[in-house]
XYZ file of C-alpha atoms in Angstrom:
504
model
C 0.000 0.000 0.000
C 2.436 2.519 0.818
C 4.762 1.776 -1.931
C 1.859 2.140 -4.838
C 1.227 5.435 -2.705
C 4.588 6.850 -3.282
C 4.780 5.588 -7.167
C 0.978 7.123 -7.628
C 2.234 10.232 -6.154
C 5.278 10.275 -7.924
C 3.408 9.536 -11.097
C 1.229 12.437 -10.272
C 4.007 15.258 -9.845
C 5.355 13.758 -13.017
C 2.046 14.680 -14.913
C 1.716 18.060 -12.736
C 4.830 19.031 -13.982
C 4.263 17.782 -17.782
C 0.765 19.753 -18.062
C 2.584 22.643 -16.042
C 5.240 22.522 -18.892
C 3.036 22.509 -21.520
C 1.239 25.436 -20.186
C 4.502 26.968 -20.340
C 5.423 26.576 -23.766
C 1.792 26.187 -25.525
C 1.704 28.609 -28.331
C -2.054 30.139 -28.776
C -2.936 31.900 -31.841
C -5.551 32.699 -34.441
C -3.832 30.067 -36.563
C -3.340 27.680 -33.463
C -6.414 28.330 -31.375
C -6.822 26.154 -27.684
C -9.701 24.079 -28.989
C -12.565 24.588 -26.273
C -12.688 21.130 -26.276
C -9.201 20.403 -24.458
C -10.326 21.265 -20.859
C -7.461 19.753 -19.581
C -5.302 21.941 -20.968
C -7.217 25.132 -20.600
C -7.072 24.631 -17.271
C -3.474 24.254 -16.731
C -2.929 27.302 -19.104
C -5.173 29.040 -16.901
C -3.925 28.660 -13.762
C -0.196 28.591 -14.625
C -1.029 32.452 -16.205
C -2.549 33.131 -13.187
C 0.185 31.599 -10.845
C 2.798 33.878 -13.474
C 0.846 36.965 -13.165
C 0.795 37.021 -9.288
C 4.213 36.010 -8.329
C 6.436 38.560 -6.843
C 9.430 36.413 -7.989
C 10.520 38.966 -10.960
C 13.407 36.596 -11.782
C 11.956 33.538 -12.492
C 9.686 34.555 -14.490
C 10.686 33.994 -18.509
C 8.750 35.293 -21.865
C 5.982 32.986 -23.234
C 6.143 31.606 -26.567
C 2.347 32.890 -27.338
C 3.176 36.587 -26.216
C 5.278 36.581 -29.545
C 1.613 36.609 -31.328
C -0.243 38.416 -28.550
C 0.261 41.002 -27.490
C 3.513 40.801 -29.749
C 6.904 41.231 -29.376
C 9.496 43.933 -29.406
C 10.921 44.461 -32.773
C 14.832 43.984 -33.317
C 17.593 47.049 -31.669
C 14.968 48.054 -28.779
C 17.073 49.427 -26.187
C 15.171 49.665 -22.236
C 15.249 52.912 -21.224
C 14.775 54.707 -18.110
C 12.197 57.756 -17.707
C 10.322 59.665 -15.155
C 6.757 60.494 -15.625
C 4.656 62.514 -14.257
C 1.730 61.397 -12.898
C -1.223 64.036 -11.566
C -3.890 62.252 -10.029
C -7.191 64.019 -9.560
C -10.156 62.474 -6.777
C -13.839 61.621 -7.931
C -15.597 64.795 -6.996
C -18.584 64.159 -4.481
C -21.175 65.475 -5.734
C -20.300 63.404 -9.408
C -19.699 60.388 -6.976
C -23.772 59.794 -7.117
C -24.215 59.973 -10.691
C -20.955 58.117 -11.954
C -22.651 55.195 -8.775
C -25.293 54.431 -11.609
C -23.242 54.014 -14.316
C -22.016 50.479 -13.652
C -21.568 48.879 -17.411
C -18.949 51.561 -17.231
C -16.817 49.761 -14.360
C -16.935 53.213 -12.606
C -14.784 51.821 -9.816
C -12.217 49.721 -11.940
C -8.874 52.096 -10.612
C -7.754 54.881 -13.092
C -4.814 53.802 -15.876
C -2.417 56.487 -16.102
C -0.657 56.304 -19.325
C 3.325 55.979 -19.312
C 4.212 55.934 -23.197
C 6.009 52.901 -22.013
C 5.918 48.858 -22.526
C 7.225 45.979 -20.648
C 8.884 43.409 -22.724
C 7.953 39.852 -22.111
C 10.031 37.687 -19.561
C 12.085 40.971 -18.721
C 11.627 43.125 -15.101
C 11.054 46.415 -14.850
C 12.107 48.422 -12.185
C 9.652 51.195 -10.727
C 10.521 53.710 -8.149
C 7.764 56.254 -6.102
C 8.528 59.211 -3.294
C 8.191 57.980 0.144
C 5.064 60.166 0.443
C 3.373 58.089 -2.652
C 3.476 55.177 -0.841
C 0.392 55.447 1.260
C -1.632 56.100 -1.604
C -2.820 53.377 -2.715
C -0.811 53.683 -6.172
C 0.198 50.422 -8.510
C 1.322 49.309 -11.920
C -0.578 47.371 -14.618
C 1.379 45.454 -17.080
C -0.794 44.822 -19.905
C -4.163 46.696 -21.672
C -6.152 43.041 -22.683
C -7.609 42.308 -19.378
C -10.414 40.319 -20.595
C -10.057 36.791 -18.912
C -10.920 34.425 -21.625
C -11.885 31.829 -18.886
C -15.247 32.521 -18.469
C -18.960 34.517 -20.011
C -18.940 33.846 -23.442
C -15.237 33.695 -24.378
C -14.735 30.847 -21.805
C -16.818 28.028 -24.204
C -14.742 29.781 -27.444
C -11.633 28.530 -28.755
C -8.619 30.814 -27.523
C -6.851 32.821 -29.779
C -4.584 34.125 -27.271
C -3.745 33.427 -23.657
C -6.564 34.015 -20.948
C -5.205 36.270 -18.766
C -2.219 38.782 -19.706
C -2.380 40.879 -17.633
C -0.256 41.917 -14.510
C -1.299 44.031 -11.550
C 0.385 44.812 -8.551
C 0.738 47.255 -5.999
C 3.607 49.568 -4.676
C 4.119 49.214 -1.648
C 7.836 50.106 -1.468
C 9.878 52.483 -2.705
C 11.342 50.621 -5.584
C 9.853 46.997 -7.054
C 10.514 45.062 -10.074
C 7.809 43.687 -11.804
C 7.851 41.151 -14.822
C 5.277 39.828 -17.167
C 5.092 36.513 -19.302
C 3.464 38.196 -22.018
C 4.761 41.748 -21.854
C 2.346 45.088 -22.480
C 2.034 48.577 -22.130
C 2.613 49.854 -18.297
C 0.400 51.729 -16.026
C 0.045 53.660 -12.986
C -3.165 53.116 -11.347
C -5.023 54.719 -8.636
C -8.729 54.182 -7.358
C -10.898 57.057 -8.468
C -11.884 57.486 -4.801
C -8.188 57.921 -3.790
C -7.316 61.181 -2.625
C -5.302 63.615 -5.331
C -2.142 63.174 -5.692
C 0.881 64.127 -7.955
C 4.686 63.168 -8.240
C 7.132 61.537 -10.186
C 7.154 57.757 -10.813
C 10.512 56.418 -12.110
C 10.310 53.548 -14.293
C 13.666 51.496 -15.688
C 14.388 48.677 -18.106
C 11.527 49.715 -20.211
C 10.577 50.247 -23.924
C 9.508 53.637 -24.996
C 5.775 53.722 -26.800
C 4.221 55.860 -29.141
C 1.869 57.951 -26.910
C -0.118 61.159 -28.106
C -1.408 63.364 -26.038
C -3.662 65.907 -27.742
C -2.631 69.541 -27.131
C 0.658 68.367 -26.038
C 2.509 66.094 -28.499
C 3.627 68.532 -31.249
C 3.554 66.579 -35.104
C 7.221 66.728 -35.368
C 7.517 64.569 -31.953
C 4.325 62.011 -33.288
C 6.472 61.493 -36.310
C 9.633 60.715 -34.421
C 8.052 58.583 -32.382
C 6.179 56.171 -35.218
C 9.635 55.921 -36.877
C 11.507 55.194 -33.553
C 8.775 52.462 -32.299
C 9.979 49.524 -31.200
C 6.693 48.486 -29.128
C 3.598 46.777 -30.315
C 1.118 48.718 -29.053
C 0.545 52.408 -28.432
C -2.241 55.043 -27.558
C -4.077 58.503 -28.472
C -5.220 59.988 -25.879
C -7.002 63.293 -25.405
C -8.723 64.005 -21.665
C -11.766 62.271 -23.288
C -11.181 58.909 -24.765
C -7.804 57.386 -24.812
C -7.329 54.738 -27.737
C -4.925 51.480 -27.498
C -3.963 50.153 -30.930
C -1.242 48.359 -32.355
C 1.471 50.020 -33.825
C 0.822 48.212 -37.524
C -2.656 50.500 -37.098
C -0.686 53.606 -35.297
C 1.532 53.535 -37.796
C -1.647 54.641 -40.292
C -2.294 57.870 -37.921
C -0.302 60.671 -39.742
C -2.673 63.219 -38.108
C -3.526 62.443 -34.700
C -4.830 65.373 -33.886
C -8.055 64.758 -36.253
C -8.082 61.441 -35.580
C -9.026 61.893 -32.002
C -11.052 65.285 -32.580
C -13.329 63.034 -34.178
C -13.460 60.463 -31.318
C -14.072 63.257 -28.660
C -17.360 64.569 -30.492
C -18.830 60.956 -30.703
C -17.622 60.381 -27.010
C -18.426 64.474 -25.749
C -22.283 63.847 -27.694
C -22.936 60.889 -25.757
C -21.911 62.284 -22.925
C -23.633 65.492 -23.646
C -27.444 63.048 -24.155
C -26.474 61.632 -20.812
C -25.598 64.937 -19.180
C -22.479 63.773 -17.734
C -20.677 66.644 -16.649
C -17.559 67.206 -18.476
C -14.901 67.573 -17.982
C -15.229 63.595 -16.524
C -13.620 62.410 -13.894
C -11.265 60.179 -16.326
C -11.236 60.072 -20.165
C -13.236 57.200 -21.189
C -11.071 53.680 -22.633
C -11.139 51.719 -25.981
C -8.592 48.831 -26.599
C -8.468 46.254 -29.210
C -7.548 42.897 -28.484
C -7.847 39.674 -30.317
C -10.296 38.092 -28.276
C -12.517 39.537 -25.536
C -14.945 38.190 -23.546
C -17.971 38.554 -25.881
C -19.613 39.819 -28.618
C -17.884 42.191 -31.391
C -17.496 44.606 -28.297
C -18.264 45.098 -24.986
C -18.475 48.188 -22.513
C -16.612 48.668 -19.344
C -12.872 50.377 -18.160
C -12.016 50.121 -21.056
C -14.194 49.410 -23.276
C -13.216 46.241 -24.969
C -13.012 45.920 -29.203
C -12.712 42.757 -31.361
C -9.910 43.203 -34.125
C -9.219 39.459 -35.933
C -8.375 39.399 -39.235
C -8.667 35.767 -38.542
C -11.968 36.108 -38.047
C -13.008 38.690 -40.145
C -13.948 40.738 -37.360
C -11.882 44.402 -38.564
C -12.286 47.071 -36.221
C -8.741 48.507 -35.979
C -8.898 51.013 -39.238
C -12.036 52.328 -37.667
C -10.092 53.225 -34.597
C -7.454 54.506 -36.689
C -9.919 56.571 -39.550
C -13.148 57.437 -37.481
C -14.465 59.171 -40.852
C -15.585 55.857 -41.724
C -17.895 55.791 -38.726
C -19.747 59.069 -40.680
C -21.062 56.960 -43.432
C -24.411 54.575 -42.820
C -23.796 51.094 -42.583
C -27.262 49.402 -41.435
C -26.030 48.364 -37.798
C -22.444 48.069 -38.929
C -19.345 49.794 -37.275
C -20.431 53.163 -36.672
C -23.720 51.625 -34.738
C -21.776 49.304 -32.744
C -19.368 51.778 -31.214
C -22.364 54.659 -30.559
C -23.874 51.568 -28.847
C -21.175 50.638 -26.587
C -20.063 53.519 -25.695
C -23.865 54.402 -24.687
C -23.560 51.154 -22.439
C -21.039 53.202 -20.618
C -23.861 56.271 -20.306
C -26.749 54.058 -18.819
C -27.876 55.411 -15.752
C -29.286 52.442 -14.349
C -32.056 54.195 -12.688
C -33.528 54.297 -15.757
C -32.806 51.063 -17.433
C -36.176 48.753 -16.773
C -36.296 44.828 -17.115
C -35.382 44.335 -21.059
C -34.370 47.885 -21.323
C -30.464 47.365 -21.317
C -29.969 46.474 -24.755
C -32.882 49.229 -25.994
C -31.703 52.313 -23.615
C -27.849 52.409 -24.947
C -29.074 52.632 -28.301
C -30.699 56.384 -27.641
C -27.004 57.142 -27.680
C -26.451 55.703 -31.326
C -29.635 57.176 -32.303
C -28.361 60.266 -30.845
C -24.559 59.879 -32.505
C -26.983 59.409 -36.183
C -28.856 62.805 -35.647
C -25.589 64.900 -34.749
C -23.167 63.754 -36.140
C -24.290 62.017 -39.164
C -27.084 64.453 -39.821
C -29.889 61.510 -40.054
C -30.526 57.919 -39.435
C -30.437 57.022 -43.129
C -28.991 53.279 -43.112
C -28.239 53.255 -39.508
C -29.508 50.125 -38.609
C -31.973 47.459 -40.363
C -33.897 47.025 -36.960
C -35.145 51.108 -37.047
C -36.295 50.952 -41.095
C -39.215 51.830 -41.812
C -40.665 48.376 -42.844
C -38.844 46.550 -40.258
C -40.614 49.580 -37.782
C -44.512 48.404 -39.300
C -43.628 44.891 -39.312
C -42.683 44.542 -35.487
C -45.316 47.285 -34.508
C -48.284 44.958 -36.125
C -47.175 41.779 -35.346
C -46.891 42.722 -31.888
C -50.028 44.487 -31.446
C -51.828 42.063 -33.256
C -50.985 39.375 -30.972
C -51.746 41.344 -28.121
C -48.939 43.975 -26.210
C -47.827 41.492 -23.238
C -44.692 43.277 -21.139
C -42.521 39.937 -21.021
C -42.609 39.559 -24.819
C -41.625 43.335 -25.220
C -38.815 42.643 -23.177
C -37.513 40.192 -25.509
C -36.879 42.512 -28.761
C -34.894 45.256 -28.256
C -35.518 47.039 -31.323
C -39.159 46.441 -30.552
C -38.592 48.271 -27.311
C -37.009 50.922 -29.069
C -39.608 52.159 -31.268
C -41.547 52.999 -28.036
C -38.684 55.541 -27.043
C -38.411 56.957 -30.656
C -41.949 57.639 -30.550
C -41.136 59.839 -27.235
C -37.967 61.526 -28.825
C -39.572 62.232 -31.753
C -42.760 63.716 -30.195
C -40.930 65.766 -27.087
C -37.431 65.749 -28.661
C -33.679 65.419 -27.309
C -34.053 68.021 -24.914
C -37.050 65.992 -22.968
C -34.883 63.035 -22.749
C -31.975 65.229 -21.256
C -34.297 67.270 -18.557
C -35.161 63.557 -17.777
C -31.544 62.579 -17.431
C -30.737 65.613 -15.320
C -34.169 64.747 -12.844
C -32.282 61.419 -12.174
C -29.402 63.015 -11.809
C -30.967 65.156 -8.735
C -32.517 62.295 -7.350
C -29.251 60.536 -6.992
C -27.867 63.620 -5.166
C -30.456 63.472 -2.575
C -30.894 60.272 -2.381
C -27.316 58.766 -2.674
C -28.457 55.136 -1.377
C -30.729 55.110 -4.636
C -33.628 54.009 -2.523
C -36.224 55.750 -5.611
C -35.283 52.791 -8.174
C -34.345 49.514 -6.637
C -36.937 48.043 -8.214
C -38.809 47.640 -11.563
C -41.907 49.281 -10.643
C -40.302 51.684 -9.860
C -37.765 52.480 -12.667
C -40.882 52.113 -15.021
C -42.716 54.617 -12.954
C -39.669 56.752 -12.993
C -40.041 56.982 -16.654
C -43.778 57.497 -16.910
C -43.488 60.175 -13.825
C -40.439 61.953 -14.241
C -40.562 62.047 -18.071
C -44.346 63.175 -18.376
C -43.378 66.060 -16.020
C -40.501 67.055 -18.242
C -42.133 66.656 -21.691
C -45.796 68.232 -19.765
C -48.085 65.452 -21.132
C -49.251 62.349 -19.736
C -47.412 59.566 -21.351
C -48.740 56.714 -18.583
C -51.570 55.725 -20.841
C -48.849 55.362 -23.700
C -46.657 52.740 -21.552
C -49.434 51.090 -20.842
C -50.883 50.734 -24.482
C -47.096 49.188 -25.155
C -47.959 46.780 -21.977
C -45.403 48.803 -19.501
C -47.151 48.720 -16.619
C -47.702 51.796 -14.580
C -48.112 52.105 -10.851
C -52.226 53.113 -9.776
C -49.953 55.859 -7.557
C -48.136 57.311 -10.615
C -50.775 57.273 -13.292
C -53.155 59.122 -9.866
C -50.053 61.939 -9.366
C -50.025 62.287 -13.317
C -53.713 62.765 -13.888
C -53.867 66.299 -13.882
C -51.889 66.571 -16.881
C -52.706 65.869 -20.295
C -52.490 62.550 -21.538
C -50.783 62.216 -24.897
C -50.602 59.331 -27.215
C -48.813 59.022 -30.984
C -51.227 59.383 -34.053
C -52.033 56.271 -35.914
C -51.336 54.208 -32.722
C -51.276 51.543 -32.665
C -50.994 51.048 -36.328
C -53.999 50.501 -38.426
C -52.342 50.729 -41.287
């Protein structure tokens, strides 16, 4: 007995350390994808990543094979530089702490990424030194921009095309640490937004400069210099609104910077501006491409996460780079998709009602279409005209029932077009700004906890705003209405669209 005990723990070390090295040495691409089907392995990939990306043992840790593909690897006569940056940390107002509290497809508490122009190169250390008086401050560095973990929502029953998790975060908590990565990336300073303000110098050695624009600040001469001196994969464009990671085969593309991201500021200031989300913001909002992300083409959050695989014929990456292709229709293409994750980021979830979350971010491309684009021609299949009739008949010829509106968003959203195009922009923004009070005085949120309530938020606080009655509208979609709301609103007029619901 004892003796088969030994050689059946001997024999399981042996295979430990055989899946342990094959974790170690796997290469994962879009040409060599981890088949979903090898659990096994996916496992052992997973947690030896996650074993690499926590140890505080800088010199054991050595490059992986897959970083190579993804995130990529430094090109040929990079030297590792050492550079101070400067790092000004601002704290989350109070009185925005309320409002940004609703927003929470925008990971409003994720801590702040502070740009460095500067990469960590796989397998190799880099060496970071704070003040004394930084240290109590809750301040740490982030090696890597992908932080979608592959190993779980949708992504986790997908073939990988690139290592789970590549990420590496850790905190300072001395006045000089050395940090290393498997898979390399672009390095942070991060703070939470709740932190108190803060600014000094964080020094940061055996590092690889990065192309990093900073609107109003990098001249054109020093943008050029820097595409032709790049020896990173990745870089940014940042502006105090949006801040953009993309490789540098896409960066490379960006001879005017400047445009580039005055472009991406009015799509990101206009859905901010719908929301009425003071701006400045208390951070510029975050896009990053990435092979493969958790799910769908994108997804919101900090940052908000981008599919860009050639492999897969999912091209996102010249959009980043030439946002003047986001002016043009394209029936729920591109343009639609980014006004619609962004607006993710701009739900106020006050407002957003069971099946509402996929129907309420889509003001915000509707919104994107009217400003920017001067019209909603070819915007998106699901808001044509015939598509409009087909869903409005079928529906109320079957009978308006809440739980199947809840199951079509673009069903849902004609409801809300009707509003906006009886009582306009401006009715939805009072709205936004009525939330925006209640959140102020009421900081626990205690007003819209529930779904009665968020619906009767709507009917109440938006019939106010526009001055008619729009209860008796809900409620002819099948929203119901609270007896107490549709009472408080009686007084006013009641309003309802003509030709509803459609007889022809």
């Amino acid at each position: 007995m004892i003796k088969y005990a030994t050689l059946t723990s001997a024999m399981m070390v042996i295979a430990m350390l055989s899946h342990a090295q094959d974790a170690a040495t796997v290469v994962i691409s879009p040409d060599q994808p981890l088949s979903a089907k090898n659990t096994d392995l996916r496992k052992q990939v997973y947690e030896w990543s996650k074993a690499q990306l926590n140890s505080d043992d800088y010199k054991t840790v050595k490059a992986h094979p897959s970083a190579a593909v993804f995130p990529g690897k430094i090109k040929e006569g990079a030297t590792p530089v050492t550079k101070t940056v400067h790092i000004t940390h601002n704290k989350i107002s109070d009185t925005l702490v309320p409002v940004v509290s609703r927003v929470n497809y925008a990971q409003p508490w994720n801590d702040n990424l502070y740009s460095t122009g500067l990469y960590a190169a796989p397998g190799a250390y880099i060496e970071v030194t704070v003040p004394k008086e930084l240290l109590d401050k809750g301040i740490g560095i982030q090696v890597g921009a992908h932080s979608d973990n592959l190993n779980q929502w949708v992504a986790g029953k997908e073939d990988w095309r690139r290592m789970p998790l590549i990420v590496r975060k850790q905190e300072l908590k001395a006045a000089t640490t050395k940090i290393a990565s498997p898979f390399g990336g672009l390095i942070y300073v991060t703070t939470s937004p709740r932190k108190d303000s803060w600014a000094g110098d964080v020094k940061i050695g055996h590092a690889i400069e990065a192309p990093l624009y900073r609107a109003g600040i990098t001249t054109p001469e020093e943008w050029k210099a820097q595409l032709q001196n790049n020896k990173a994969p990745w870089g940014e464009l940042a502006t105090e609104k949006v801040v953009l990671t993309i490789p540098d085969s896409v960066l490379q593309q960006v001879t005017d910077p400047a445009y580039v991201m005055k472009i991406w500021d009015l799509i990101i200031g206009g859905e901010a501006e719908l929301a009425q989300i003071p701006q400045p913001y208390y951070r510029p909002q975050r896009m990053v491409i990435d092979e493969h992300i958790g799910g769908g083409f994108m997804h919101s959050g900090y940052p908000v996460m981008i599919h860009h695989s050639p492999s897969r014929r999912m091209l996102s990456a010249d959009v980043i780079a030439d946002p003047l292709k986001l002016m043009v229709g394209s029936k729920g293409g591109a343009n639609w998709g980014f006004f619609h994750e962004i607006g993710h980021n701009m739900q106020n979830l006050d407002w957003v009602f069971g099946g509402t979350t996929e129907v309420s971010c889509n003001f915000f491309s509707l919104y994107m279409f009217d400003r920017l684009l001067g019209g909603r021609d070819d915007a998106h299949t699901g808001i044509s005209n015939k598509e409009t009739q087909d869903m409005m008949k079928k529906y109320f010829g079957e009978g308006a029932d809440y739980e199947t509106w809840k199951k079509n968003p673009f069903l849902g959203l004609i409801m809300f077009r009707q509003l906006q195009e009886a009582f306009g922009w401006e009715t939805f923004k009072k709205f936004f700004r009525e939330c925006h009070t209640l959140a102020a005085i009421d900081k626990a949120g205690t007003y819209a906890k529930t779904d009665v309530q968020k619906r009767d938020l709507w009917a109440g606080l938006f019939s106010r705003a526009a001055g008619r009655n729009v209860a008796p509208f809900f409620e002819k979609w099948g929203i119901p209405i609270s007896d107490a709301v549709k009472k408080d609103l009686s007084s006013l007029p009641e309003w309802m669209p003509y030709n509803f619901p459609p007889q022809q």
